[in-house]
Amino acid sequence: MQMKSRRPSETDLSLDAHWDYVNRIEGECVLKLLSDQLYWFCELGSCLSSELVDRVHAPYTWTVRQAVEHCVDAERIFGDRMLRIAAGDTTNLPAWDENAYANARFGLGNIGHLISELGFLRQANLVLLGRLIPSAWDNVGRVDSHPITTRGIAWLAAAHVQHHFEIIEQRCEIAPQRAPI
């Protein structure tokens, strides 16, 4: 019997861009990956000074603060999608314009508050995923007319954060610890 939070199969994700993200992360259990990333959130946040977070590092067009805020926004949207698809909602969910969200500049406050919000959203998503019956992980929904399962979105959430946090580490020349020793 396969575990519900196993790596995605070809029926869980339909876009090559999603597979590009997911194929770069290691592990077999998305619940463990999502949970372990909470440690990385805290460590990365503790390495970011105000000088680093408000600078645009070429060739990027967003500040580090906007990139973290983007991760917060994405985590919230991934959570909504996981809930709706797991519940069997067949509504074609809309795409979202990440640049419009980044340009709205909701996150002008303390970077620590953004990291905390990201952590709270991740914890809420973990609680949601933890209470799903196994079959709900296989439910297929549509996002911008592309099929995706609850499992696919969960793996995409982990891969998305990893993608952006690795860029932030590179931009800021920092190497926070990613998991407890």
Coordinates of N, CA, C and O in Angstrom, one line a residue:
M1 N 0.8 -1.2 0.0 CA 0.0 0.0 0.0 C 0.9 1.3 0.0 O 1.8 1.4 0.8
Q2 N 0.6 2.2 -0.9 CA 1.4 3.4 -1.0 C 0.9 4.4 0.1 O -0.3 4.5 0.3
M3 N 1.8 5.2 0.6 CA 1.4 6.2 1.6 C 0.8 7.4 0.9 O 1.1 7.7 -0.3
K4 N -0.2 8.0 1.6 CA -0.9 9.1 0.9 C -0.1 10.3 0.6 O -0.4 11.0 -0.4
S5 N 1.0 10.5 1.3 CA 1.9 11.7 1.1 C 3.1 11.3 0.2 O 4.0 12.1 0.2
R6 N 3.0 10.2 -0.5 CA 4.1 9.8 -1.3 C 4.4 10.8 -2.4 O 3.7 11.7 -2.7
R7 N 5.6 10.5 -3.1 CA 5.9 11.4 -4.2 C 4.8 11.3 -5.3 O 4.2 10.3 -5.4
P8 N 4.7 12.4 -6.0 CA 3.6 12.5 -7.0 C 3.9 11.5 -8.2 O 5.1 11.3 -8.5
S9 N 2.8 11.1 -8.8 CA 3.0 10.3 -10.1 C 2.5 11.2 -11.2 O 2.1 12.3 -11.0
E10 N 2.5 10.6 -12.4 CA 2.2 11.4 -13.6 C 0.7 11.9 -13.6 O 0.4 12.9 -14.3
T11 N -0.1 11.3 -12.7 CA -1.5 11.8 -12.6 C -1.7 12.9 -11.6 O -2.8 13.5 -11.6
D12 N -0.7 13.3 -10.9 CA -0.8 14.3 -9.8 C -0.5 15.7 -10.3 O -1.0 16.7 -9.8
L13 N 0.4 15.8 -11.3 CA 0.8 17.1 -11.9 C 0.7 17.1 -13.4 O 1.1 16.0 -14.0
S14 N 0.3 18.2 -14.0 CA 0.2 18.1 -15.5 C 1.1 19.1 -16.2 O 1.2 19.0 -17.4
L15 N 1.6 20.1 -15.5 CA 2.5 21.1 -16.1 C 4.0 20.8 -15.9 O 4.4 20.4 -14.8
D16 N 4.7 20.9 -17.0 CA 6.2 20.7 -17.0 C 6.8 21.6 -15.9 O 7.8 21.2 -15.3
A17 N 6.3 22.9 -15.8 CA 6.9 23.8 -14.9 C 6.8 23.3 -13.4 O 7.7 23.4 -12.6
H18 N 5.7 22.7 -13.1 CA 5.5 22.1 -11.8 C 6.4 20.9 -11.6 O 7.0 20.8 -10.5
W19 N 6.6 20.1 -12.6 CA 7.5 18.9 -12.5 C 8.9 19.4 -12.3 O 9.7 18.8 -11.6
D20 N 9.3 20.5 -13.0 CA 10.6 21.1 -12.8 C 10.9 21.4 -11.4 O 12.0 21.1 -10.8
Y21 N 10.0 22.0 -10.7 CA 10.1 22.4 -9.3 C 10.2 21.1 -8.4 O 11.1 20.9 -7.6
V22 N 9.2 20.2 -8.6 CA 9.1 19.0 -7.7 C 10.3 18.1 -7.9 O 10.7 17.5 -6.9
N23 N 10.8 17.9 -9.1 CA 11.9 17.0 -9.4 C 13.2 17.5 -8.7 O 14.1 16.7 -8.6
R24 N 13.2 18.7 -8.3 CA 14.5 19.2 -7.6 C 14.5 19.0 -6.1 O 15.4 19.3 -5.4
I25 N 13.4 18.5 -5.6 CA 13.4 18.2 -4.1 C 13.5 16.7 -3.8 O 13.0 15.9 -4.6
E26 N 14.1 16.4 -2.7 CA 14.4 15.1 -2.3 C 13.3 14.7 -1.2 O 12.8 15.5 -0.6
G27 N 13.2 13.4 -1.1 CA 12.3 12.9 0.0 C 11.2 12.1 -0.6 O 10.9 12.2 -1.8
E28 N 10.5 11.3 0.2 CA 9.4 10.4 -0.2 C 8.1 10.8 0.5 O 7.1 10.3 0.1
C29 N 8.1 11.7 1.5 CA 6.9 12.0 2.3 C 6.8 13.5 2.3 O 7.6 14.2 2.9
V30 N 5.8 14.1 1.7 CA 5.6 15.5 1.6 C 5.3 16.1 3.0 O 5.7 17.2 3.3
L31 N 4.6 15.3 3.8 CA 4.4 15.9 5.2 C 5.6 16.1 5.9 O 5.8 17.1 6.6
K32 N 6.6 15.2 5.8 CA 7.9 15.4 6.4 C 8.6 16.6 5.8 O 9.2 17.5 6.6
L33 N 8.6 16.7 4.5 CA 9.3 17.9 3.9 C 8.7 19.2 4.3 O 9.4 20.2 4.6
L34 N 7.3 19.3 4.3 CA 6.7 20.5 4.7 C 6.9 20.9 6.1 O 7.2 22.0 6.4
S35 N 7.0 19.9 7.0 CA 7.3 20.1 8.4 C 8.7 20.5 8.6 O 9.0 21.5 9.3
D36 N 9.6 19.8 7.9 CA 11.1 20.2 8.1 C 11.4 21.6 7.6 O 12.2 22.2 8.1
Q37 N 10.6 22.0 6.6 CA 10.9 23.4 6.1 C 10.6 24.5 7.1 O 11.1 25.6 7.1
L38 N 9.7 24.2 8.1 CA 9.4 25.1 9.2 C 10.7 25.6 9.9 O 10.9 26.8 10.2
Y39 N 11.7 24.7 10.1 CA 12.9 25.0 10.7 C 13.7 25.9 9.8 O 14.3 26.9 10.3
W40 N 13.7 25.6 8.5 CA 14.4 26.5 7.5 C 13.8 27.9 7.5 O 14.6 28.9 7.4
F41 N 12.5 28.0 7.6 CA 11.9 29.4 7.7 C 12.5 30.2 8.8 O 12.9 31.3 8.6
C42 N 12.6 29.6 10.0 CA 13.1 30.3 11.1 C 14.6 30.7 10.9 O 15.0 31.8 11.2
E43 N 15.4 29.7 10.5 CA 16.8 30.0 10.3 C 17.1 31.0 9.2 O 17.9 31.9 9.4
L44 N 16.4 30.9 8.1 CA 16.6 31.9 7.1 C 16.2 33.3 7.6 O 16.9 34.3 7.4
G45 N 15.1 33.4 8.3 CA 14.6 34.7 8.8 C 15.6 35.3 9.7 O 15.8 36.5 9.7
S46 N 16.3 34.5 10.5 CA 17.3 35.0 11.5 C 18.5 35.5 10.8 O 19.3 36.3 11.4
C47 N 18.8 35.2 9.5 CA 19.9 35.6 8.8 C 19.7 36.9 8.0 O 20.7 37.4 7.4
L48 N 18.5 37.3 7.9 CA 18.2 38.4 7.0 C 18.1 39.7 7.7 O 17.3 40.0 8.6
S49 N 19.0 40.6 7.4 CA 19.0 42.0 7.9 C 18.2 42.9 7.1 O 17.8 42.6 5.9
S50 N 17.8 44.1 7.6 CA 17.0 45.0 6.9 C 17.7 45.5 5.6 O 17.1 45.8 4.6
E51 N 19.0 45.5 5.7 CA 19.8 45.9 4.5 C 19.7 44.9 3.4 O 19.5 45.3 2.2
L52 N 19.6 43.6 3.7 CA 19.5 42.6 2.7 C 18.1 42.5 2.2 O 17.9 42.2 1.0
V53 N 17.1 42.7 3.0 CA 15.7 42.4 2.5 C 15.1 43.4 1.6 O 14.2 43.1 0.9
D54 N 15.6 44.6 1.7 CA 15.0 45.7 0.9 C 15.8 46.1 -0.4 O 15.6 47.1 -1.0
R55 N 16.8 45.3 -0.7 CA 17.6 45.5 -1.8 C 17.2 44.6 -3.0 O 16.9 43.4 -2.8
V56 N 17.2 45.1 -4.2 CA 17.0 44.3 -5.4 C 18.4 43.8 -5.8 O 19.3 44.6 -6.0
H57 N 18.5 42.5 -6.0 CA 19.8 41.9 -6.4 C 19.6 41.5 -7.9 O 18.9 40.6 -8.2
A58 N 20.3 42.2 -8.8 CA 20.2 41.9 -10.2 C 20.6 40.5 -10.4 O 21.5 40.0 -9.7
P59 N 20.0 39.7 -11.3 CA 19.0 40.1 -12.3 C 17.6 40.1 -11.8 O 16.7 40.3 -12.6
Y60 N 17.3 39.9 -10.5 CA 16.0 39.8 -10.0 C 15.3 41.2 -10.0 O 16.0 42.2 -9.9
T61 N 14.0 41.2 -10.0 CA 13.3 42.5 -10.0 C 12.5 42.7 -8.7 O 12.0 43.8 -8.5
W62 N 12.4 41.7 -7.8 CA 11.8 41.8 -6.5 C 12.9 41.9 -5.4 O 14.0 41.4 -5.6
T63 N 12.5 42.6 -4.4 CA 13.4 42.6 -3.2 C 13.3 41.3 -2.5 O 12.3 40.5 -2.8
V64 N 14.2 41.0 -1.6 CA 14.0 39.7 -0.8 C 12.7 39.8 0.0 O 12.0 38.7 0.1
R65 N 12.4 40.9 0.5 CA 11.1 41.0 1.2 C 9.9 40.6 0.3 O 9.0 39.9 0.7
Q66 N 9.9 41.1 -0.9 CA 8.8 40.7 -1.9 C 8.9 39.2 -2.2 O 7.8 38.6 -2.3
A67 N 10.1 38.7 -2.3 CA 10.2 37.2 -2.5 C 9.6 36.4 -1.3 O 8.9 35.4 -1.5
V68 N 9.9 36.8 -0.1 CA 9.3 36.2 1.1 C 7.8 36.4 1.1 O 7.1 35.4 1.3
E69 N 7.4 37.6 0.8 CA 5.9 37.9 0.8 C 5.3 37.0 -0.3 O 4.2 36.5 -0.1
H70 N 5.9 36.8 -1.4 CA 5.4 35.9 -2.5 C 5.2 34.5 -2.0 O 4.2 33.9 -2.2
C71 N 6.2 34.0 -1.2 CA 6.1 32.7 -0.6 C 4.9 32.6 0.4 O 4.2 31.6 0.4
V72 N 4.7 33.7 1.1 CA 3.5 33.8 2.0 C 2.2 33.7 1.2 O 1.3 32.9 1.5
D73 N 2.1 34.5 0.2 CA 0.9 34.5 -0.6 C 0.7 33.2 -1.3 O -0.5 32.7 -1.3
A74 N 1.7 32.6 -1.8 CA 1.6 31.3 -2.5 C 1.2 30.2 -1.5 O 0.3 29.4 -1.8
E75 N 1.7 30.2 -0.3 CA 1.3 29.2 0.8 C -0.2 29.3 1.1 O -0.8 28.3 1.2
R76 N -0.7 30.6 1.2 CA -2.1 30.8 1.4 C -2.9 30.2 0.3 O -3.9 29.6 0.5
I77 N -2.5 30.5 -1.0 CA -3.2 30.0 -2.1 C -3.1 28.5 -2.3 O -4.1 27.9 -2.6
F78 N -2.0 27.9 -2.0 CA -1.8 26.5 -2.1 C -2.8 25.8 -1.0 O -3.4 24.8 -1.3
G79 N -2.9 26.4 0.1 CA -3.8 25.9 1.2 C -5.2 25.9 0.7 O -5.9 24.9 0.9
D80 N -5.6 27.0 0.1 CA -7.0 27.1 -0.4 C -7.3 26.0 -1.4 O -8.3 25.3 -1.4
R81 N -6.3 25.9 -2.3 CA -6.5 24.9 -3.4 C -6.5 23.5 -2.8 O -7.3 22.6 -3.3
M82 N -5.6 23.2 -1.9 CA -5.6 21.8 -1.3 C -6.9 21.5 -0.6 O -7.5 20.4 -0.8
L83 N -7.5 22.5 0.1 CA -8.8 22.3 0.8 C -9.9 22.0 -0.2 O -10.7 21.1 -0.1
R84 N -9.9 22.9 -1.2 CA -11.0 22.8 -2.2 C -11.0 21.5 -3.0 O -12.0 20.8 -3.2
I85 N -9.8 21.1 -3.4 CA -9.7 19.9 -4.2 C -9.9 18.7 -3.4 O -10.6 17.7 -3.8
A86 N -9.3 18.7 -2.2 CA -9.5 17.5 -1.3 C -11.0 17.3 -0.9 O -11.4 16.2 -0.8
A87 N -11.7 18.4 -0.9 CA -13.2 18.3 -0.6 C -14.0 17.9 -1.8 O -15.2 17.7 -1.7
G88 N -13.4 17.8 -3.0 CA -14.1 17.4 -4.2 C -14.7 18.5 -4.9 O -15.5 18.3 -5.8
D89 N -14.3 19.7 -4.6 CA -14.8 20.9 -5.4 C -14.2 20.8 -6.8 O -13.0 20.8 -7.0
T90 N -15.1 20.9 -7.8 CA -14.7 20.7 -9.2 C -14.6 22.1 -9.9 O -14.4 22.1 -11.1
T91 N -14.7 23.2 -9.1 CA -14.6 24.5 -9.7 C -13.2 24.6 -10.4 O -12.2 24.3 -9.8
N92 N -13.2 25.2 -11.6 CA -11.9 25.5 -12.2 C -11.3 26.7 -11.5 O -11.8 27.8 -11.6
L93 N -10.3 26.4 -10.7 CA -9.7 27.5 -9.9 C -8.9 28.4 -10.7 O -8.2 27.9 -11.6
P94 N -8.9 29.7 -10.5 CA -8.2 30.6 -11.3 C -6.7 30.6 -11.0 O -6.3 30.3 -9.9
A95 N -5.9 31.0 -12.0 CA -4.5 31.3 -11.8 C -4.4 32.6 -11.0 O -5.4 33.3 -10.8
W96 N -3.2 32.9 -10.5 CA -3.1 34.2 -9.8 C -1.9 34.9 -10.3 O -0.9 34.3 -10.8
D97 N -2.0 36.2 -10.3 CA -1.0 37.1 -10.9 C 0.0 37.4 -9.8 O -0.2 38.4 -9.0
E98 N 1.1 36.7 -9.6 CA 2.0 36.9 -8.6 C 2.7 38.2 -8.6 O 3.0 38.8 -7.5
N99 N 2.9 38.8 -9.8 CA 3.5 40.1 -9.8 C 2.5 41.2 -9.3 O 3.0 42.1 -8.6
A100 N 1.2 41.1 -9.5 CA 0.3 42.0 -8.9 C 0.3 42.0 -7.4 O 0.3 43.0 -6.7
Y101 N 0.4 40.7 -6.9 CA 0.5 40.6 -5.4 C 1.8 41.2 -4.9 O 1.8 41.9 -3.9
A102 N 2.9 40.9 -5.6 CA 4.2 41.5 -5.1 C 4.2 43.0 -5.2 O 4.7 43.7 -4.3
N103 N 3.6 43.5 -6.2 CA 3.5 45.0 -6.4 C 2.6 45.7 -5.4 O 2.7 46.9 -5.1
A104 N 1.7 44.9 -4.8 CA 0.7 45.5 -3.8 C 1.5 45.8 -2.5 O 1.0 46.7 -1.8
R105 N 2.6 45.2 -2.3 CA 3.5 45.5 -1.2 C 2.7 45.5 0.2 O 2.9 46.3 1.0
F106 N 2.1 44.4 0.4 CA 1.4 44.2 1.7 C 2.4 44.0 2.8 O 2.2 44.3 4.0
G107 N 3.6 43.5 2.5 CA 4.5 43.1 3.5 C 5.6 44.1 3.9 O 6.8 43.7 4.1
L108 N 5.2 45.3 4.0 CA 6.2 46.3 4.3 C 6.6 46.3 5.8 O 7.5 47.0 6.2
G109 N 6.0 45.5 6.6 CA 6.4 45.4 8.0 C 7.6 44.6 8.3 O 8.4 44.3 7.3
N110 N 7.8 44.2 9.5 CA 9.0 43.5 9.9 C 9.1 42.2 9.2 O 8.1 41.4 9.0
I111 N 10.3 41.8 8.7 CA 10.5 40.6 8.0 C 10.2 39.4 8.8 O 9.7 38.4 8.4
G112 N 10.4 39.5 10.1 CA 10.1 38.5 11.1 C 8.6 38.2 11.1 O 8.2 37.0 11.3
H113 N 7.8 39.2 10.9 CA 6.3 39.0 10.9 C 6.0 38.2 9.6 O 5.1 37.3 9.7
L114 N 6.6 38.4 8.5 CA 6.3 37.7 7.3 C 6.7 36.2 7.5 O 6.0 35.3 7.1
I115 N 7.9 36.0 8.0 CA 8.4 34.6 8.3 C 7.4 33.9 9.2 O 7.1 32.7 9.0
S116 N 6.9 34.6 10.3 CA 5.9 34.0 11.2 C 4.7 33.7 10.5 O 4.1 32.6 10.7
E117 N 4.2 34.6 9.6 CA 2.9 34.3 8.9 C 3.1 33.1 8.0 O 2.2 32.2 7.9
L118 N 4.3 33.0 7.3 CA 4.5 31.8 6.5 C 4.5 30.6 7.3 O 3.9 29.6 6.9
G119 N 5.1 30.6 8.5 CA 5.1 29.5 9.4 C 3.7 29.1 9.9 O 3.3 27.9 9.9
F120 N 2.9 30.1 10.2 CA 1.5 29.8 10.6 C 0.7 29.2 9.5 O -0.1 28.2 9.7
L121 N 0.9 29.7 8.3 CA 0.1 29.2 7.2 C 0.6 27.7 6.9 O -0.3 26.9 6.6
R122 N 1.9 27.5 7.0 CA 2.4 26.1 6.7 C 1.9 25.2 7.8 O 1.5 24.1 7.5
Q123 N 1.8 25.6 9.0 CA 1.3 24.8 10.1 C -0.2 24.4 9.9 O -0.6 23.3 10.0
A124 N -0.9 25.4 9.4 CA -2.3 25.2 9.1 C -2.5 24.2 8.0 O -3.4 23.3 8.0
N125 N -1.7 24.3 7.0 CA -1.7 23.4 5.8 C -1.3 22.0 6.2 O -1.9 21.0 5.8
L126 N -0.4 21.9 7.1 CA 0.0 20.6 7.6 C -1.1 19.9 8.4 O -1.4 18.7 8.3
V127 N -1.8 20.7 9.2 CA -3.0 20.2 10.0 C -4.0 19.7 9.0 O -4.6 18.6 9.2
L128 N -4.3 20.5 8.0 CA -5.3 20.1 7.0 C -4.9 18.8 6.3 O -5.7 17.9 6.3
L129 N -3.7 18.7 5.8 CA -3.2 17.5 5.2 C -3.2 16.3 6.1 O -3.6 15.2 5.6
G130 N -2.9 16.5 7.3 CA -2.9 15.5 8.3 C -4.2 14.8 8.6 O -4.3 13.7 9.0
R131 N -5.3 15.6 8.4 CA -6.6 15.1 8.7 C -7.4 14.5 7.5 O -8.5 14.1 7.6
L132 N -6.7 14.6 6.3 CA -7.4 14.1 5.1 C -7.5 12.6 5.1 O -6.5 11.9 5.4
I133 N -8.6 12.1 4.6 CA -8.6 10.6 4.3 C -7.8 10.3 3.1 O -7.5 11.2 2.3
P134 N -7.2 9.1 3.1 CA -6.3 8.8 2.0 C -6.8 9.1 0.6 O -6.0 9.6 -0.3
S135 N -8.1 8.8 0.3 CA -8.6 9.1 -1.0 C -8.6 10.5 -1.4 O -8.6 10.9 -2.6
A136 N -8.7 11.4 -0.5 CA -8.8 12.9 -0.8 C -7.5 13.4 -1.4 O -7.5 14.4 -2.1
W137 N -6.4 12.7 -1.1 CA -5.1 13.0 -1.7 C -5.1 12.8 -3.2 O -4.3 13.5 -3.9
D138 N -5.9 11.9 -3.7 CA -6.0 11.6 -5.1 C -7.0 12.4 -5.8 O -7.1 12.3 -7.1
N139 N -7.8 13.2 -5.1 CA -8.8 14.0 -5.8 C -8.2 14.9 -6.8 O -7.2 15.5 -6.5
V140 N -8.8 15.0 -8.0 CA -8.3 15.9 -9.1 C -9.1 17.1 -9.2 O -10.4 17.0 -9.3
G141 N -8.5 18.2 -9.2 CA -9.1 19.5 -9.5 C -8.5 20.1 -10.7 O -7.6 19.6 -11.3
R142 N -8.9 21.3 -11.0 CA -8.3 22.1 -12.1 C -7.9 23.5 -11.6 O -8.7 24.1 -10.9
V143 N -6.8 23.9 -12.0 CA -6.3 25.2 -11.7 C -5.9 25.8 -13.1 O -5.0 25.2 -13.8
D144 N -6.6 26.9 -13.5 CA -6.4 27.5 -14.8 C -6.5 26.4 -15.9 O -5.7 26.4 -16.8
S145 N -7.5 25.5 -15.7 CA -7.9 24.5 -16.6 C -6.9 23.3 -16.6 O -7.0 22.4 -17.5
H146 N -5.9 23.3 -15.8 CA -4.9 22.2 -15.7 C -5.2 21.3 -14.6 O -5.3 21.7 -13.4
P147 N -5.2 20.0 -14.8 CA -5.5 19.0 -13.7 C -4.4 18.9 -12.7 O -3.2 19.0 -13.1
I148 N -4.7 18.8 -11.5 CA -3.8 18.7 -10.4 C -4.5 18.0 -9.2 O -5.7 18.3 -9.0
T149 N -3.8 17.2 -8.5 CA -4.4 16.5 -7.3 C -4.0 17.3 -6.0 O -3.1 18.1 -6.0
T150 N -4.6 16.9 -4.9 CA -4.3 17.5 -3.6 C -2.8 17.2 -3.4 O -2.1 18.1 -2.9
R151 N -2.4 16.0 -3.6 CA -1.0 15.5 -3.4 C -0.1 16.4 -4.3 O 1.0 16.9 -3.8
G152 N -0.4 16.7 -5.5 CA 0.4 17.5 -6.4 C 0.6 18.9 -5.9 O 1.7 19.4 -5.9
I153 N -0.5 19.5 -5.3 CA -0.4 20.8 -4.8 C 0.5 20.8 -3.5 O 1.3 21.7 -3.3
A154 N 0.4 19.8 -2.7 CA 1.2 19.7 -1.5 C 2.7 19.7 -1.8 O 3.5 20.4 -1.3
W155 N 3.0 18.8 -2.8 CA 4.4 18.7 -3.2 C 4.9 20.0 -3.9 O 6.0 20.5 -3.7
L156 N 4.0 20.7 -4.6 CA 4.3 21.9 -5.3 C 4.6 23.0 -4.2 O 5.5 23.8 -4.4
A157 N 3.8 23.0 -3.1 CA 4.1 24.0 -2.0 C 5.5 23.8 -1.4 O 6.2 24.8 -1.2
A158 N 5.9 22.6 -1.2 CA 7.2 22.3 -0.7 C 8.3 22.8 -1.7 O 9.3 23.4 -1.3
A159 N 8.1 22.4 -2.9 CA 9.1 22.7 -4.0 C 9.2 24.2 -4.2 O 10.3 24.7 -4.5
H160 N 8.0 24.9 -4.2 CA 8.0 26.3 -4.4 C 8.8 27.1 -3.4 O 9.6 28.0 -3.7
V161 N 8.6 26.8 -2.1 CA 9.4 27.4 -1.1 C 10.9 27.1 -1.2 O 11.7 28.0 -1.1
Q162 N 11.2 25.9 -1.5 CA 12.6 25.5 -1.7 C 13.2 26.3 -2.8 O 14.4 26.9 -2.7
H163 N 12.6 26.5 -3.9 CA 13.0 27.2 -5.1 C 13.4 28.7 -4.7 O 14.5 29.2 -4.9
H164 N 12.4 29.3 -4.0 CA 12.6 30.7 -3.7 C 13.7 30.9 -2.5 O 14.5 31.9 -2.6
F165 N 13.6 30.0 -1.5 CA 14.6 30.2 -0.4 C 16.0 29.9 -0.9 O 17.0 30.6 -0.4
E166 N 16.2 29.0 -1.9 CA 17.6 28.8 -2.4 C 18.0 30.0 -3.2 O 19.2 30.4 -3.1
I167 N 17.2 30.7 -3.9 CA 17.5 31.9 -4.6 C 17.9 33.0 -3.5 O 18.9 33.7 -3.7
I168 N 17.1 33.1 -2.5 CA 17.4 34.1 -1.4 C 18.7 33.8 -0.8 O 19.5 34.8 -0.6
E169 N 19.0 32.6 -0.5 CA 20.3 32.2 0.1 C 21.5 32.7 -0.9 O 22.5 33.3 -0.4
Q170 N 21.3 32.4 -2.1 CA 22.3 32.8 -3.1 C 22.5 34.3 -3.2 O 23.6 34.8 -3.2
R171 N 21.3 35.0 -3.3 CA 21.4 36.4 -3.4 C 22.0 37.1 -2.2 O 22.8 38.1 -2.4
C172 N 21.7 36.6 -1.1 CA 22.2 37.3 0.2 C 23.5 36.7 0.7 O 24.0 37.1 1.7
E173 N 24.0 35.6 0.0 CA 25.3 35.0 0.4 C 25.2 34.5 1.8 O 26.1 34.8 2.6
I174 N 24.1 33.8 2.1 CA 23.9 33.2 3.4 C 23.7 31.7 3.3 O 23.3 31.2 2.3
A175 N 23.9 31.0 4.4 CA 23.8 29.5 4.4 C 23.2 29.1 5.7 O 23.8 28.5 6.5
P176 N 21.9 29.4 5.9 CA 21.3 29.0 7.2 C 21.1 27.5 7.2 O 21.0 26.8 6.2
Q177 N 21.1 27.0 8.4 CA 20.8 25.6 8.6 C 19.4 25.2 8.1 O 18.5 26.0 8.5
R178 N 19.2 24.2 7.4 CA 17.9 23.9 6.8 C 17.1 22.9 7.7 O 15.9 22.8 7.5
A179 N 17.8 22.2 8.5 CA 17.0 21.2 9.4 C 17.8 21.0 10.7 O 19.0 21.3 10.7
P180 N 17.1 20.6 11.7 CA 17.8 20.4 13.0 C 18.8 19.3 12.8 O 18.7 18.4 12.0
I181 N 19.9 19.4 13.6 CA 20.9 18.4 13.6 C 20.5 17.2 14.4 O 19.9 17.2 15.4

